PDB file of C-alpha atoms in Angstrom:
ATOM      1  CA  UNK A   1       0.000   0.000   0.000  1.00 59.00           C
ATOM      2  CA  UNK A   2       2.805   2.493   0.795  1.00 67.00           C
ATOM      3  CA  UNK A   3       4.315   1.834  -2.278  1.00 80.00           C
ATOM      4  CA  UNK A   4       1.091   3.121  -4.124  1.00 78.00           C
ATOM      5  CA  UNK A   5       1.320   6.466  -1.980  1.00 84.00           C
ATOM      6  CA  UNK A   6       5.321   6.964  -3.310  1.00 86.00           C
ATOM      7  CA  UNK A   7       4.314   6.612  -6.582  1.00 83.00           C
ATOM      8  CA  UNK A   8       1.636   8.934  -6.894  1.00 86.00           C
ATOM      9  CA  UNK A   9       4.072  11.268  -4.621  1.00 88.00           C
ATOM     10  CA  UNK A  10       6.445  10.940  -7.334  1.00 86.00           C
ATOM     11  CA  UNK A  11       4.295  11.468 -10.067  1.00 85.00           C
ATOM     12  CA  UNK A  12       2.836  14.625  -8.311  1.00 90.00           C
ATOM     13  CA  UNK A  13       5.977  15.872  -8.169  1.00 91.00           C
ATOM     14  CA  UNK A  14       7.129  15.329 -11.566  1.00 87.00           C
ATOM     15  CA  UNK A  15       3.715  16.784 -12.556  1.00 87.00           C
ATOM     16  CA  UNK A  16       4.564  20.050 -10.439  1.00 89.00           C
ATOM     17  CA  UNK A  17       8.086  20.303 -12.077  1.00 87.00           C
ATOM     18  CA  UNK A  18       7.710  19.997 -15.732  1.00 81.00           C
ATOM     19  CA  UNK A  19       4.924  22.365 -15.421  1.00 82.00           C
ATOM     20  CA  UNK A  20       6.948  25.213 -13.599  1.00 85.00           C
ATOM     21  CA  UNK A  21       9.845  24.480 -16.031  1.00 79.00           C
ATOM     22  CA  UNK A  22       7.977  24.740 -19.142  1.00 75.00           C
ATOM     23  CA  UNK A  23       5.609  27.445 -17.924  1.00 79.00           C
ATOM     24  CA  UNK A  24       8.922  29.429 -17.885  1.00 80.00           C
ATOM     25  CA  UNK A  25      10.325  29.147 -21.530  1.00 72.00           C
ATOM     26  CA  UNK A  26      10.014  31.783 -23.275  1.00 73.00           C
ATOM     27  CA  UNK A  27       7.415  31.405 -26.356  1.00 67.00           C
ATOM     28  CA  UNK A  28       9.774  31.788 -29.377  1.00 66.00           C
ATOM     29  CA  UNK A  29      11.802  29.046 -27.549  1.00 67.00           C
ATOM     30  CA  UNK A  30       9.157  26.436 -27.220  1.00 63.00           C
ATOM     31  CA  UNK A  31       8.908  25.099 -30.509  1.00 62.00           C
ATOM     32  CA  UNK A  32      12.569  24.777 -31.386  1.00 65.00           C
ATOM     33  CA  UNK A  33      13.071  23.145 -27.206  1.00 68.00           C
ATOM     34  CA  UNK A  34       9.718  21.065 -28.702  1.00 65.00           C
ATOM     35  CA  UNK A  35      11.511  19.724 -31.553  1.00 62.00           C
ATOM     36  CA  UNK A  36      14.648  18.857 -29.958  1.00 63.00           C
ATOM     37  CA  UNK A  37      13.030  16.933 -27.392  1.00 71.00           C
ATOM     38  CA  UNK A  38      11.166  14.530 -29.551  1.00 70.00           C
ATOM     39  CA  UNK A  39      13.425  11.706 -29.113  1.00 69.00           C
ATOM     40  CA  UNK A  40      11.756  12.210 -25.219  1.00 75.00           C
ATOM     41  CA  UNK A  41       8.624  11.062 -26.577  1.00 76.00           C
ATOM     42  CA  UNK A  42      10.022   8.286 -28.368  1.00 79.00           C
ATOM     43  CA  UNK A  43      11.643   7.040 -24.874  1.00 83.00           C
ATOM     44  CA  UNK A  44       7.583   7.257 -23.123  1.00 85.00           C
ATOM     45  CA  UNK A  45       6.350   5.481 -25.411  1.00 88.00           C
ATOM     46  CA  UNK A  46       8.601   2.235 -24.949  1.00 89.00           C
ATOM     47  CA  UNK A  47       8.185   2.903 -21.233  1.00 88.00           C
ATOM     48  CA  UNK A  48       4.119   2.758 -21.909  1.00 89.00           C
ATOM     49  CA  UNK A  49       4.674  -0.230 -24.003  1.00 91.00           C
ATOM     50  CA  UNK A  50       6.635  -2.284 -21.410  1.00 91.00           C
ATOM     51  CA  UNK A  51       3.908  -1.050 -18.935  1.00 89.00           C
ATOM     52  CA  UNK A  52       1.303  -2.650 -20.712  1.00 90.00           C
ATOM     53  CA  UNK A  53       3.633  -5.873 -21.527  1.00 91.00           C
ATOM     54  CA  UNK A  54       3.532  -6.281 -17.780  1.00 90.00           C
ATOM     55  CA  UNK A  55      -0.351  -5.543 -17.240  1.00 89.00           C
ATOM     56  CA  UNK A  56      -2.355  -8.622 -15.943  1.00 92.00           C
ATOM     57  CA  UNK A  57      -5.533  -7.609 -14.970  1.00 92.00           C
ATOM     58  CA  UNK A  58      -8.009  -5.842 -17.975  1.00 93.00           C
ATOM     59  CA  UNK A  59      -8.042  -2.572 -15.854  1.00 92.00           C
ATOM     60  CA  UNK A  60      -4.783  -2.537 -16.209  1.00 90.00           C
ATOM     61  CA  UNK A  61      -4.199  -3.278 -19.790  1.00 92.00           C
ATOM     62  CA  UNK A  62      -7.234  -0.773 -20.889  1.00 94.00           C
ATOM     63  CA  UNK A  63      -4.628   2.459 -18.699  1.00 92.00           C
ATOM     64  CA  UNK A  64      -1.991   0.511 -20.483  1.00 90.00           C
ATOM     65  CA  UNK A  65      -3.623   0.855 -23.615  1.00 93.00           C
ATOM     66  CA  UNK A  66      -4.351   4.437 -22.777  1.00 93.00           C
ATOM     67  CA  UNK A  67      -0.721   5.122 -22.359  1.00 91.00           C
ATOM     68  CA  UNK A  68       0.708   3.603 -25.530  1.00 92.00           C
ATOM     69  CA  UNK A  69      -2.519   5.568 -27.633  1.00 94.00           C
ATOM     70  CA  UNK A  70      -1.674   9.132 -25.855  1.00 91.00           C
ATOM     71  CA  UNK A  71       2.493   8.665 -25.896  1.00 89.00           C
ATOM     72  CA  UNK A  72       2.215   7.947 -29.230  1.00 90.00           C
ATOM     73  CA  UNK A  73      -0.257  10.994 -29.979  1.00 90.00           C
ATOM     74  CA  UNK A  74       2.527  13.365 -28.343  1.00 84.00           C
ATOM     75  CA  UNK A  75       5.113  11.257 -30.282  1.00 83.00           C
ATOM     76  CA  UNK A  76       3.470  12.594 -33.491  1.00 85.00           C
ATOM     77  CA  UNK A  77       2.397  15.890 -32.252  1.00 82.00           C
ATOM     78  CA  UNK A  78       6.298  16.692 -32.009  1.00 78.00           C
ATOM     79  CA  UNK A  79       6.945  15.620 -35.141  1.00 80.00           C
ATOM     80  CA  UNK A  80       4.284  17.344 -36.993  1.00 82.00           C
ATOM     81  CA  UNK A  81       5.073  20.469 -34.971  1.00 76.00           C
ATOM     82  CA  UNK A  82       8.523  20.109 -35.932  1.00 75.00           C
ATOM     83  CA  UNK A  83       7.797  19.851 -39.778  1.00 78.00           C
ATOM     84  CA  UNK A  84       5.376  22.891 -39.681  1.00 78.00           C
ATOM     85  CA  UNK A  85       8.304  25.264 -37.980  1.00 73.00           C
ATOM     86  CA  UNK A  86      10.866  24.451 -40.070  1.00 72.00           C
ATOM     87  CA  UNK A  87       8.326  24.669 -43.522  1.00 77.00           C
ATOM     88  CA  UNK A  88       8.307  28.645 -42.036  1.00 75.00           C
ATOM     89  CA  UNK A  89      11.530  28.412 -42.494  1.00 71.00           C
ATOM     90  CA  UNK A  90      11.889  27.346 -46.035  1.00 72.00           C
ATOM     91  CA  UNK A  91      12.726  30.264 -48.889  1.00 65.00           C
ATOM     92  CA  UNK A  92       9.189  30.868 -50.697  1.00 62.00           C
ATOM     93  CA  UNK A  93      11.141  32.202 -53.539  1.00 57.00           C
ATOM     94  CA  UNK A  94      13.591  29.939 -56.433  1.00 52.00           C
ATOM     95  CA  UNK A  95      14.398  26.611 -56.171  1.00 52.00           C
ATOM     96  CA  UNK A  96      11.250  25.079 -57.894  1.00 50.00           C
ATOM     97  CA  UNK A  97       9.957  23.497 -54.657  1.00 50.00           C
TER      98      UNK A  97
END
């Protein structure tokens, strides 16, 4: 039982953190900090996957499932933020692009 209480201490915690940290980058520093990051994402989604591997009971697999579905989303968020920024990027003139 006390086990339960230091993980959801520790997730609390985390939550607290990255949310004062990235509350406190500037704007035209998010995206490029974004985009640098995504091999982050990459990282929570194996850690959801080997959470569900280890899932035994179906409430467990269904959060599991959860997990894998939303890590992936903010897998491919990143990367589709990514692409968009550096399109703005890209000369509109020449070239024949």
């Amino acid at each position: 039982m006390i086990e339960g209480f230091v993980a959801l201490y520790i997730f609390i915690l985390a939550a607290f953190t990255g949310y004062e940290i990235i509350s406190r980058v500037p704007e035209t520093l998010h995206t490029p900090l974004m985009s640098g990051a995504n091999f982050a994402h990459g990282i929570v989604v194996v850690g959801a996957m080997v959470a569900l591997s280890h899932a035994q009971t179906p409430a467990e697999q269904a959060l599991g499932f959860v997990a894998v579905l939303l890590a992936a989303m903010n897998a491919l968020g990143g990367y589709v933020v990514t692409e968009r920024m550096l399109r703005m990027f890209k000369s509109s003139q020449g070239g024949g692009e």
